[in-house]
Amino acid sequence: MNRPNIVILGAGYGGMMTASKLQKKVSADSANMTLVNMHSYHYQSTWLHENAAGTLHHDRTRMEVDNVIDTNKINFVQDTVTGIDPDNKKVSLLNGEISYDYLVIGLGFEAATFGIKGLLENAFTISSINKARLIRQHIEYNFAKYNNEKDKKQERLNLVVGGAGFTGIEFVGELANRVPELCKEYDVPRENVRIINVEAAPTALPGFDPELVEYAMNSLEARGVEFKLGAMIKEVTADKLVYEQGDEIEEIPTNTVVWAAGVRGNSLVEEAGFESNRGRTPVREDLRPNGYDDVFIVGDCALIMNEETERPYPPTAQIAIQEAEHTAGNLKRIVEGNHNLEPFEPNIQGTVASLGNKDAIGVIFDDKKIFGWTATAMKKIIDNRYLWKVGGAALVLKKGKLNFFK
Ligand code: FAD
């Protein structure tokens, strides 16, 4: 094989970082490198809850791929992947087909709805720029509509979020900041609006340090968030959410349910015939799926085990970025004719969850707990560090979160 064809699917954290590292490590003379993505832009999924709440414009979250990737080295194809045929080394696109010698799959996540009745049809998910923009506009429309109807409908002002995990908590934090602004803008009394977080587990942020959970809940409740814990969502319709708590079945009238309680890997990967464990593909230590030495899977589509806990690592941007950097290194080895690939080991540097724009919680350096301004500043540093890695100082200046006091 003279110049191998390396094809990367998806320009999210995993795909974008693979491309960004490959363009530095591998010369265009030694490999054809192609990045395929459905949009012309890359977006940071970890900021989508801010776009959905309306606290950050979505143009801050997205960036044109060809502003960040050197398209003289990496061909960029804007198209939608419709199928992967790993036995024939081909990828079907909406507008054609592409063949590869080596494939990197970074097609990200989609909502897992666990068969809950009406959820797929009636709930929103925070899973892309388009979906986040729809949530923002839907909430604004309901605020506007509320005062233009004779009989005021409370369901327009009940904002329900399913799930008090990382994403659900970050989203209600943004809503707690946004709602007072919306009330002012649309002449709605603040006390008429409810932000309700419904969680099946007995606690918010299951698995987090209890002191941090208590801090987070106090911070959010003080800004008007109501928690319904141990509450199992049973059904969602266009104007209500039904849940079971204890032995009681309860209903919340609402036009707005945002589902933030479960993700799985992109179903295209399972449909391609790769092994699947709850929608993610188990990969070997070099991030290749069983049976395929010419395919790497990075990010939320891949399942890697934490040997200490004997549970899979949760899918995060942090791991997607590390897997991508690692895969770029292994592809460089392959291009140079060295097929002894390095095993991947995640290096978890901490976890920080925002609670709105002025508060956050987190754990860094293994066990150091951080709260408030320190955690908010740390979150911004993490975000800026990614921009630095993928696009250097220029990208940090253009898209970074540089105001540490707001
Ligand atoms: P993504 O970043 O989702 O990228 C997938 C890409 O593939 C997208 O560009 C998409 O457009 C493209 N694509 C999808 N389907 C197709 C197709 N058929 N054809 C072509 N292109 C396609 N993680 C953290 O580590 N820290 C956090 O603080 C954090 N906060 C989060 C907050 C929210 C609101 C959400 C939703 C997630 C958060 N996460 C966080 C998780 C993190 O965003 C994901 O783990 C991460 O985005 C996974 O990266 P990825 O490259 O696998 O997928």
Short mmCIF file of C-alpha atoms and ligand atoms in Angstrom, two decimals:
data_model
loop_
_atom_site.label_atom_id
_atom_site.label_comp_id
_atom_site.label_asym_id
_atom_site.label_seq_id
_atom_site.Cartn_x
_atom_site.Cartn_y
_atom_site.Cartn_z
CA MET A 1 0.00 0.00 0.00
CA ASN A 2 1.66 3.23 -1.15
CA ARG A 3 -0.35 6.07 0.32
CA PRO A 4 -3.01 4.57 2.57
CA ASN A 5 -6.46 6.13 2.59
CA ILE A 6 -7.28 7.18 6.13
CA VAL A 7 -10.91 8.18 6.59
CA ILE A 8 -12.24 9.81 9.76
CA LEU A 9 -16.02 9.83 10.35
CA GLY A 10 -17.45 12.67 12.44
CA ALA A 11 -15.91 16.02 13.32
CA GLY A 12 -16.77 16.01 17.01
CA TYR A 13 -14.22 15.90 19.81
CA GLY A 14 -12.87 12.53 18.69
CA GLY A 15 -12.83 13.09 14.91
CA MET A 16 -11.64 16.67 15.05
CA MET A 17 -8.79 15.89 17.43
CA THR A 18 -7.72 12.88 15.33
CA ALA A 19 -7.61 15.10 12.23
CA SER A 20 -5.85 17.94 14.01
CA LYS A 21 -3.11 15.63 15.36
CA LEU A 22 -2.78 13.65 12.11
CA GLN A 23 -2.16 16.77 10.04
CA LYS A 24 0.82 17.50 12.30
CA LYS A 25 2.16 13.96 12.56
CA VAL A 26 1.62 12.55 9.05
CA SER A 27 2.62 14.30 5.84
CA ALA A 28 0.12 14.51 2.99
CA ASP A 29 2.74 12.74 0.81
CA SER A 30 2.57 9.61 2.92
CA ALA A 31 -1.22 9.24 3.35
CA ASN A 32 -4.53 10.44 1.90
CA MET A 33 -6.48 11.74 4.85
CA THR A 34 -10.19 12.54 4.72
CA LEU A 35 -12.55 13.87 7.35
CA VAL A 36 -16.31 13.38 6.79
CA ASN A 37 -18.90 15.33 8.76
CA MET A 38 -22.58 16.07 8.22
CA HIS A 39 -22.15 19.81 8.79
CA SER A 40 -19.55 22.29 7.60
CA TYR A 41 -18.86 23.03 11.24
CA HIS A 42 -17.48 21.34 14.33
CA TYR A 43 -19.33 21.98 17.60
CA GLN A 44 -18.46 21.38 21.20
CA SER A 45 -21.17 19.11 22.59
CA THR A 46 -20.17 20.08 26.14
CA TRP A 47 -21.50 23.61 25.56
CA LEU A 48 -24.84 22.60 24.02
CA HIS A 49 -26.80 22.93 27.29
CA GLU A 50 -25.90 26.64 27.29
CA ASN A 51 -27.16 27.02 23.71
CA ALA A 52 -30.34 25.12 24.60
CA ALA A 53 -31.07 27.35 27.59
CA GLY A 54 -30.20 30.47 25.58
CA THR A 55 -27.36 31.61 27.86
CA LEU A 56 -24.76 31.26 25.07
CA HIS A 57 -25.33 31.79 21.35
CA HIS A 58 -24.71 28.64 19.31
CA ASP A 59 -22.24 30.46 17.05
CA ARG A 60 -19.84 30.54 20.01
CA THR A 61 -20.07 26.75 20.23
CA ARG A 62 -19.47 25.94 16.58
CA MET A 63 -16.61 26.65 14.20
CA GLU A 64 -16.14 25.96 10.51
CA VAL A 65 -14.05 22.80 10.09
CA ASP A 66 -11.90 24.39 7.37
CA ASN A 67 -11.00 27.25 9.70
CA VAL A 68 -9.39 24.78 12.06
CA ILE A 69 -8.21 21.89 9.85
CA ASP A 70 -5.65 22.45 7.08
CA THR A 71 -7.61 21.25 4.05
CA ASN A 72 -4.41 21.08 2.01
CA LYS A 73 -3.46 18.14 4.20
CA ILE A 74 -6.84 16.70 5.16
CA ASN A 75 -9.66 16.51 2.59
CA PHE A 76 -12.88 17.66 4.15
CA VAL A 77 -16.09 16.06 2.86
CA GLN A 78 -19.33 17.56 4.10
CA ASP A 79 -21.78 14.68 3.86
CA THR A 80 -23.87 12.40 6.04
CA VAL A 81 -22.70 8.87 6.71
CA THR A 82 -25.55 6.44 6.03
CA GLY A 83 -23.76 3.11 6.45
CA ILE A 84 -20.42 1.46 7.15
CA ASP A 85 -19.39 -1.79 5.44
CA PRO A 86 -16.27 -2.91 7.30
CA ASP A 87 -15.91 -6.16 5.35
CA ASN A 88 -15.60 -4.28 2.06
CA LYS A 89 -13.90 -1.22 3.62
CA LYS A 90 -16.54 1.16 2.32
CA VAL A 91 -18.60 3.95 3.84
CA SER A 92 -21.90 5.00 2.24
CA LEU A 93 -22.71 8.69 2.26
CA LEU A 94 -25.90 10.47 1.36
CA ASN A 95 -24.20 11.66 -1.82
CA GLY A 96 -21.84 8.83 -2.69
CA GLU A 97 -19.42 6.35 -1.27
CA ILE A 98 -15.90 6.43 0.08
CA SER A 99 -13.44 3.58 0.54
CA TYR A 100 -10.69 3.35 3.09
CA ASP A 101 -7.61 1.45 4.15
CA TYR A 102 -7.94 2.70 7.71
CA LEU A 103 -11.09 4.05 9.31
CA VAL A 104 -11.56 6.13 12.45
CA ILE A 105 -15.15 6.21 13.69
CA GLY A 106 -16.04 9.24 15.81
CA LEU A 107 -19.76 9.54 15.13
CA GLY A 108 -20.67 10.42 18.71
CA PHE A 109 -23.79 9.82 20.73
CA GLU A 110 -27.55 9.76 20.39
CA ALA A 111 -30.27 9.71 23.03
CA ALA A 112 -31.13 6.40 24.67
CA THR A 113 -34.81 6.49 25.55
CA PHE A 114 -35.10 3.06 27.24
CA GLY A 115 -38.49 2.47 25.59
CA ILE A 116 -40.25 5.11 27.74
CA LYS A 117 -43.67 5.71 26.20
CA GLY A 118 -43.88 8.89 24.13
CA LEU A 119 -40.37 10.07 25.01
CA LEU A 120 -38.90 9.82 21.54
CA GLU A 121 -41.86 11.64 19.99
CA ASN A 122 -42.45 14.33 22.61
CA ALA A 123 -39.22 15.10 24.46
CA PHE A 124 -36.31 17.23 23.31
CA THR A 125 -32.67 16.12 23.56
CA ILE A 126 -29.54 18.23 23.87
CA SER A 127 -27.60 16.43 21.18
CA SER A 128 -26.67 18.82 18.37
CA ILE A 129 -26.65 22.52 17.49
CA ASN A 130 -29.96 22.11 15.68
CA LYS A 131 -31.58 20.35 18.62
CA ALA A 132 -30.23 22.89 21.13
CA ARG A 133 -31.51 25.79 18.99
CA LEU A 134 -34.93 24.13 18.82
CA ILE A 135 -35.13 23.86 22.62
CA ARG A 136 -34.19 27.53 23.04
CA GLN A 137 -36.76 28.67 20.50
CA HIS A 138 -39.45 26.36 21.86
CA ILE A 139 -39.04 27.75 25.39
CA GLU A 140 -39.10 31.34 24.11
CA TYR A 141 -42.19 30.61 22.02
CA ASN A 142 -44.01 29.23 25.05
CA PHE A 143 -43.14 32.29 27.11
CA ALA A 144 -44.38 34.55 24.30
CA LYS A 145 -47.54 32.50 23.80
CA TYR A 146 -48.40 32.44 27.53
CA ASN A 147 -49.40 36.08 27.61
CA ASN A 148 -51.24 35.91 24.33
CA GLU A 149 -53.84 33.36 25.36
CA LYS A 150 -57.02 34.12 27.28
CA ASP A 151 -56.74 31.07 29.52
CA LYS A 152 -53.18 31.05 30.78
CA LYS A 153 -51.71 27.57 30.36
CA GLN A 154 -49.34 26.57 33.14
CA GLU A 155 -47.87 23.80 30.98
CA ARG A 156 -46.19 26.50 28.88
CA LEU A 157 -44.16 27.59 31.90
CA ASN A 158 -43.35 24.19 33.45
CA LEU A 159 -39.89 23.30 32.19
CA VAL A 160 -39.15 19.65 32.98
CA VAL A 161 -35.73 18.04 32.67
CA GLY A 162 -35.47 14.24 32.76
CA GLY A 163 -32.33 13.12 34.55
CA ALA A 164 -30.16 14.70 37.24
CA GLY A 165 -26.88 13.32 35.93
CA PHE A 166 -24.14 15.53 34.59
CA THR A 167 -26.02 16.92 31.57
CA GLY A 168 -29.36 17.35 33.37
CA ILE A 169 -27.75 19.24 36.25
CA GLU A 170 -25.72 21.47 33.94
CA PHE A 171 -28.87 22.26 31.94
CA VAL A 172 -31.08 23.14 34.92
CA GLY A 173 -28.22 25.35 36.15
CA GLU A 174 -28.36 27.31 32.88
CA LEU A 175 -32.17 27.43 32.99
CA ALA A 176 -32.02 28.83 36.54
CA ASN A 177 -29.96 31.72 35.14
CA ARG A 178 -31.99 32.16 31.97
CA VAL A 179 -35.53 32.05 33.39
CA PRO A 180 -35.35 35.43 35.23
CA GLU A 181 -34.18 37.05 31.95
CA LEU A 182 -37.02 35.40 30.01
CA CYS A 183 -39.55 36.52 32.63
CA LYS A 184 -38.41 40.11 32.22
CA GLU A 185 -38.38 39.89 28.44
CA TYR A 186 -41.85 38.32 28.14
CA ASP A 187 -43.67 39.99 31.10
CA VAL A 188 -44.09 36.74 32.99
CA PRO A 189 -43.95 36.71 36.82
CA ARG A 190 -40.97 34.58 37.95
CA GLU A 191 -43.12 32.73 40.49
CA ASN A 192 -45.28 31.38 37.67
CA VAL A 193 -42.36 29.48 36.11
CA ARG A 194 -41.25 26.07 37.37
CA ILE A 195 -37.97 24.30 36.59
CA ILE A 196 -38.44 20.66 37.59
CA ASN A 197 -35.74 18.03 37.53
CA VAL A 198 -37.02 14.43 37.58
CA GLU A 199 -34.53 11.69 38.47
CA ALA A 200 -35.09 7.96 38.97
CA ALA A 201 -32.15 7.52 41.38
CA PRO A 202 -32.58 8.53 45.02
CA THR A 203 -30.01 11.30 44.59
CA ALA A 204 -28.99 13.92 42.05
CA LEU A 205 -25.62 13.34 40.35
CA PRO A 206 -25.50 9.62 41.20
CA GLY A 207 -21.91 8.51 41.77
CA PHE A 208 -20.65 12.00 42.68
CA ASP A 209 -19.19 12.88 46.06
CA PRO A 210 -22.15 13.44 48.50
CA GLU A 211 -20.74 16.79 49.73
CA LEU A 212 -20.61 18.06 46.14
CA VAL A 213 -24.11 16.76 45.44
CA GLU A 214 -25.47 18.60 48.48
CA TYR A 215 -23.70 21.80 47.41
CA ALA A 216 -25.09 21.47 43.86
CA MET A 217 -28.66 20.85 45.02
CA ASN A 218 -28.57 23.74 47.50
CA SER A 219 -27.20 26.08 44.82
CA LEU A 220 -29.87 25.05 42.32
CA GLU A 221 -32.77 24.99 44.78
CA ALA A 222 -31.84 28.48 45.94
CA ARG A 223 -32.35 29.57 42.32
CA GLY A 224 -35.76 27.90 42.06
CA VAL A 225 -35.02 24.39 40.75
CA GLU A 226 -37.35 21.69 42.14
CA PHE A 227 -36.05 18.13 42.39
CA LYS A 228 -38.22 15.01 42.18
CA LEU A 229 -35.85 12.20 43.18
CA GLY A 230 -36.62 8.49 43.10
CA ALA A 231 -39.12 9.41 40.40
CA MET A 232 -39.36 7.12 37.40
CA ILE A 233 -40.62 8.71 34.19
CA LYS A 234 -43.37 6.53 32.75
CA GLU A 235 -44.75 8.53 29.86
CA VAL A 236 -44.37 11.82 28.01
CA THR A 237 -47.12 13.35 25.90
CA ALA A 238 -47.34 16.72 24.13
CA ASP A 239 -48.73 18.34 27.28
CA LYS A 240 -47.71 16.27 30.30
CA LEU A 241 -45.08 14.07 31.90
CA VAL A 242 -46.15 11.09 34.01
CA TYR A 243 -43.86 9.67 36.68
CA GLU A 244 -43.99 7.12 39.48
CA GLN A 245 -42.66 8.05 42.90
CA GLY A 246 -43.07 5.56 45.73
CA ASP A 247 -46.39 3.92 44.96
CA GLU A 248 -47.91 7.09 43.55
CA ILE A 249 -48.38 7.99 39.90
CA GLU A 250 -48.01 11.74 39.41
CA GLU A 251 -48.41 14.08 36.44
CA ILE A 252 -46.79 17.38 35.58
CA PRO A 253 -48.58 19.45 32.94
CA THR A 254 -45.86 20.57 30.55
CA ASN A 255 -45.13 21.35 26.92
CA THR A 256 -41.39 21.14 27.53
CA VAL A 257 -39.62 17.93 28.51
CA VAL A 258 -35.89 17.82 27.88
CA TRP A 259 -34.48 14.31 28.17
CA ALA A 260 -30.97 14.30 29.58
CA ALA A 261 -30.87 10.90 31.19
CA GLY A 262 -29.20 8.58 28.77
CA VAL A 263 -26.97 8.38 25.73
CA ARG A 264 -25.74 5.56 23.57
CA GLY A 265 -23.28 5.39 20.68
CA ASN A 266 -24.42 6.32 17.18
CA SER A 267 -26.58 3.43 15.95
CA LEU A 268 -24.73 3.36 12.57
CA VAL A 269 -21.89 1.56 14.36
CA GLU A 270 -24.15 -1.22 15.64
CA GLU A 271 -25.87 -1.42 12.25
CA ALA A 272 -22.45 -1.95 10.63
CA GLY A 273 -22.25 -5.24 12.51
CA PHE A 274 -19.67 -4.26 15.13
CA GLU A 275 -20.21 -5.84 18.53
CA SER A 276 -22.43 -3.69 20.70
CA ASN A 277 -22.89 -3.37 24.43
CA ARG A 278 -25.79 -1.02 25.21
CA GLY A 279 -25.11 0.87 22.01
CA ARG A 280 -21.34 1.17 22.38
CA THR A 281 -18.70 -1.04 20.76
CA PRO A 282 -16.17 -2.74 23.03
CA VAL A 283 -12.69 -2.02 21.70
CA ARG A 284 -9.32 -3.65 22.33
CA GLU A 285 -6.58 -1.78 24.17
CA ASP A 286 -5.46 -0.08 20.93
CA LEU A 287 -9.08 1.09 20.33
CA ARG A 288 -9.73 -1.35 17.47
CA PRO A 289 -12.94 -3.43 17.61
CA ASN A 290 -12.65 -7.22 17.68
CA GLY A 291 -12.09 -8.71 14.25
CA TYR A 292 -11.09 -5.48 12.49
CA ASP A 293 -7.49 -4.32 12.45
CA ASP A 294 -8.20 -1.47 10.04
CA VAL A 295 -10.85 0.27 12.14
CA PHE A 296 -10.41 2.49 15.20
CA ILE A 297 -13.35 3.72 17.29
CA VAL A 298 -13.00 6.85 19.41
CA GLY A 299 -15.33 8.79 21.68
CA ASP A 300 -18.87 7.88 22.66
CA CYS A 301 -19.19 5.03 20.13
CA ALA A 302 -16.37 3.11 21.88
CA LEU A 303 -16.69 1.19 25.12
CA ILE A 304 -13.58 0.83 27.26
CA MET A 305 -13.47 -0.83 30.65
CA ASN A 306 -12.13 0.65 33.86
CA GLU A 307 -10.22 -2.32 35.30
CA GLU A 308 -10.38 -0.83 38.83
CA THR A 309 -14.15 -0.53 39.01
CA GLU A 310 -14.84 -3.29 36.48
CA ARG A 311 -17.33 -0.95 34.86
CA PRO A 312 -17.15 0.88 31.54
CA TYR A 313 -15.72 4.40 31.62
CA PRO A 314 -18.58 6.87 31.16
CA PRO A 315 -18.50 8.50 27.74
CA THR A 316 -16.90 11.94 28.06
CA ALA A 317 -15.23 14.54 25.89
CA GLN A 318 -12.14 14.13 28.05
CA ILE A 319 -11.78 10.48 27.04
CA ALA A 320 -12.78 11.13 23.40
CA ILE A 321 -9.97 13.70 23.09
CA GLN A 322 -7.38 11.40 24.66
CA GLU A 323 -8.46 8.47 22.48
CA ALA A 324 -8.19 10.65 19.38
CA GLU A 325 -4.69 11.86 20.23
CA HIS A 326 -3.67 8.28 20.88
CA THR A 327 -5.18 7.00 17.64
CA ALA A 328 -3.39 9.67 15.61
CA GLY A 329 -0.12 8.39 17.13
CA ASN A 330 -0.96 4.79 16.21
CA LEU A 331 -1.94 5.77 12.66
CA LYS A 332 1.43 7.52 12.29
CA ARG A 333 3.09 4.23 13.30
CA ILE A 334 1.05 2.31 10.72
CA VAL A 335 1.88 4.81 7.96
CA GLU A 336 5.57 4.39 8.86
CA GLY A 337 5.21 0.61 8.55
CA ASN A 338 5.27 -0.14 12.26
CA HIS A 339 2.27 -2.29 13.20
CA ASN A 340 3.12 -2.59 16.90
CA LEU A 341 0.46 -0.28 18.23
CA GLU A 342 0.53 1.41 21.63
CA PRO A 343 -2.20 0.50 24.11
CA PHE A 344 -4.49 3.32 25.26
CA GLU A 345 -4.85 4.22 28.91
CA PRO A 346 -7.16 7.04 29.93
CA ASN A 347 -5.74 9.68 32.21
CA ILE A 348 -8.74 11.08 34.09
CA GLN A 349 -7.73 14.54 35.22
CA GLY A 350 -10.94 15.42 37.01
CA THR A 351 -14.59 16.18 36.46
CA VAL A 352 -16.22 19.58 36.73
CA ALA A 353 -19.98 20.23 36.35
CA SER A 354 -21.26 23.75 35.91
CA LEU A 355 -24.34 24.90 37.83
CA GLY A 356 -24.97 27.96 35.70
CA ASN A 357 -22.52 30.65 34.71
CA LYS A 358 -21.34 31.56 38.21
CA ASP A 359 -21.25 28.29 40.07
CA ALA A 360 -19.84 24.79 39.60
CA ILE A 361 -18.59 21.75 41.45
CA GLY A 362 -15.83 19.30 40.67
CA VAL A 363 -13.10 16.92 41.64
CA ILE A 364 -9.57 17.45 40.31
CA PHE A 365 -6.19 15.78 40.89
CA ASP A 366 -7.88 12.52 41.97
CA ASP A 367 -9.67 13.72 45.09
CA LYS A 368 -9.50 17.52 45.50
CA LYS A 369 -13.03 18.91 45.71
CA ILE A 370 -13.68 22.33 44.26
CA PHE A 371 -16.75 24.58 44.45
CA GLY A 372 -18.03 27.97 43.34
CA TRP A 373 -15.72 30.40 41.53
CA THR A 374 -12.71 28.03 41.62
CA ALA A 375 -14.71 25.28 39.92
CA THR A 376 -16.24 27.74 37.42
CA ALA A 377 -12.76 29.02 36.51
CA MET A 378 -11.47 25.45 36.22
CA LYS A 379 -14.33 24.58 33.86
CA LYS A 380 -13.36 27.52 31.63
CA ILE A 381 -9.70 26.48 31.71
CA ILE A 382 -10.69 22.95 30.59
CA ASP A 383 -12.79 24.39 27.74
CA ASN A 384 -10.04 26.76 26.64
CA ARG A 385 -7.42 24.02 26.83
CA TYR A 386 -9.36 21.96 24.30
CA LEU A 387 -9.58 24.94 21.93
CA TRP A 388 -5.85 25.47 22.33
CA LYS A 389 -5.11 21.81 21.53
CA VAL A 390 -7.31 21.68 18.44
CA GLY A 391 -6.75 25.13 16.99
CA GLY A 392 -4.04 26.99 18.92
CA ALA A 393 -4.08 30.48 20.43
CA ALA A 394 -6.12 32.00 17.59
CA LEU A 395 -9.03 29.67 18.31
CA VAL A 396 -8.85 30.35 22.06
CA LEU A 397 -9.05 34.08 21.37
CA LYS A 398 -11.93 33.65 18.94
CA LYS A 399 -14.10 31.10 20.78
CA GLY A 400 -12.65 30.74 24.27
CA LYS A 401 -14.27 31.59 27.58
CA LEU A 402 -11.88 34.29 28.67
CA ASN A 403 -13.90 36.24 31.18
CA PHE A 404 -13.28 34.49 34.48
CA PHE A 405 -15.45 36.92 36.45
CA LYS A 406 -18.72 36.57 34.55
P1 FAD B 1 -19.36 14.26 19.30
O1 FAD B 1 -18.52 15.31 19.91
O2 FAD B 1 -20.81 14.26 19.60
O3 FAD B 1 -19.16 14.34 17.72
C1 FAD B 1 -19.83 13.52 16.80
C2 FAD B 1 -19.77 14.20 15.45
O4 FAD B 1 -20.23 13.30 14.44
C3 FAD B 1 -20.64 15.45 15.35
O5 FAD B 1 -19.92 16.49 14.75
C4 FAD B 1 -21.80 15.02 14.47
O6 FAD B 1 -22.35 16.07 13.70
C5 FAD B 1 -21.12 14.00 13.58
N1 FAD B 1 -22.04 13.02 13.03
C6 FAD B 1 -22.97 12.29 13.71
N2 FAD B 1 -23.63 11.49 12.88
C7 FAD B 1 -23.11 11.70 11.65
C8 FAD B 1 -23.37 11.14 10.37
N3 FAD B 1 -24.31 10.21 10.19
N4 FAD B 1 -22.66 11.58 9.31
C9 FAD B 1 -21.70 12.54 9.48
N5 FAD B 1 -21.41 13.10 10.67
C10 FAD B 1 -22.10 12.67 11.74
N6 FAD B 1 -18.01 15.47 28.62
C11 FAD B 1 -16.99 15.91 29.39
O7 FAD B 1 -15.89 15.30 29.37
N7 FAD B 1 -17.12 17.01 30.20
C12 FAD B 1 -18.27 17.75 30.23
O8 FAD B 1 -18.35 18.74 30.95
C13 FAD B 1 -19.37 17.32 29.43
N8 FAD B 1 -20.51 18.04 29.39
C14 FAD B 1 -21.51 17.68 28.52
C15 FAD B 1 -22.65 18.49 28.45
C16 FAD B 1 -23.66 18.17 27.55
C17 FAD B 1 -24.86 19.07 27.44
C18 FAD B 1 -23.54 17.02 26.73
C19 FAD B 1 -24.64 16.67 25.74
C20 FAD B 1 -22.44 16.20 26.82
C21 FAD B 1 -21.40 16.51 27.72
N9 FAD B 1 -20.24 15.73 27.80
C22 FAD B 1 -19.20 16.14 28.61
C23 FAD B 1 -20.08 14.51 26.98
C24 FAD B 1 -19.34 14.84 25.68
O9 FAD B 1 -19.96 15.90 25.01
C25 FAD B 1 -19.26 13.62 24.76
O10 FAD B 1 -18.71 12.56 25.49
C26 FAD B 1 -18.38 13.94 23.54
O11 FAD B 1 -19.00 14.92 22.74
C27 FAD B 1 -18.11 12.69 22.71
O12 FAD B 1 -17.29 13.04 21.63
P2 FAD B 1 -17.44 12.29 20.23
O13 FAD B 1 -16.33 12.75 19.37
O14 FAD B 1 -17.62 10.84 20.45
O15 FAD B 1 -18.84 12.81 19.66
#
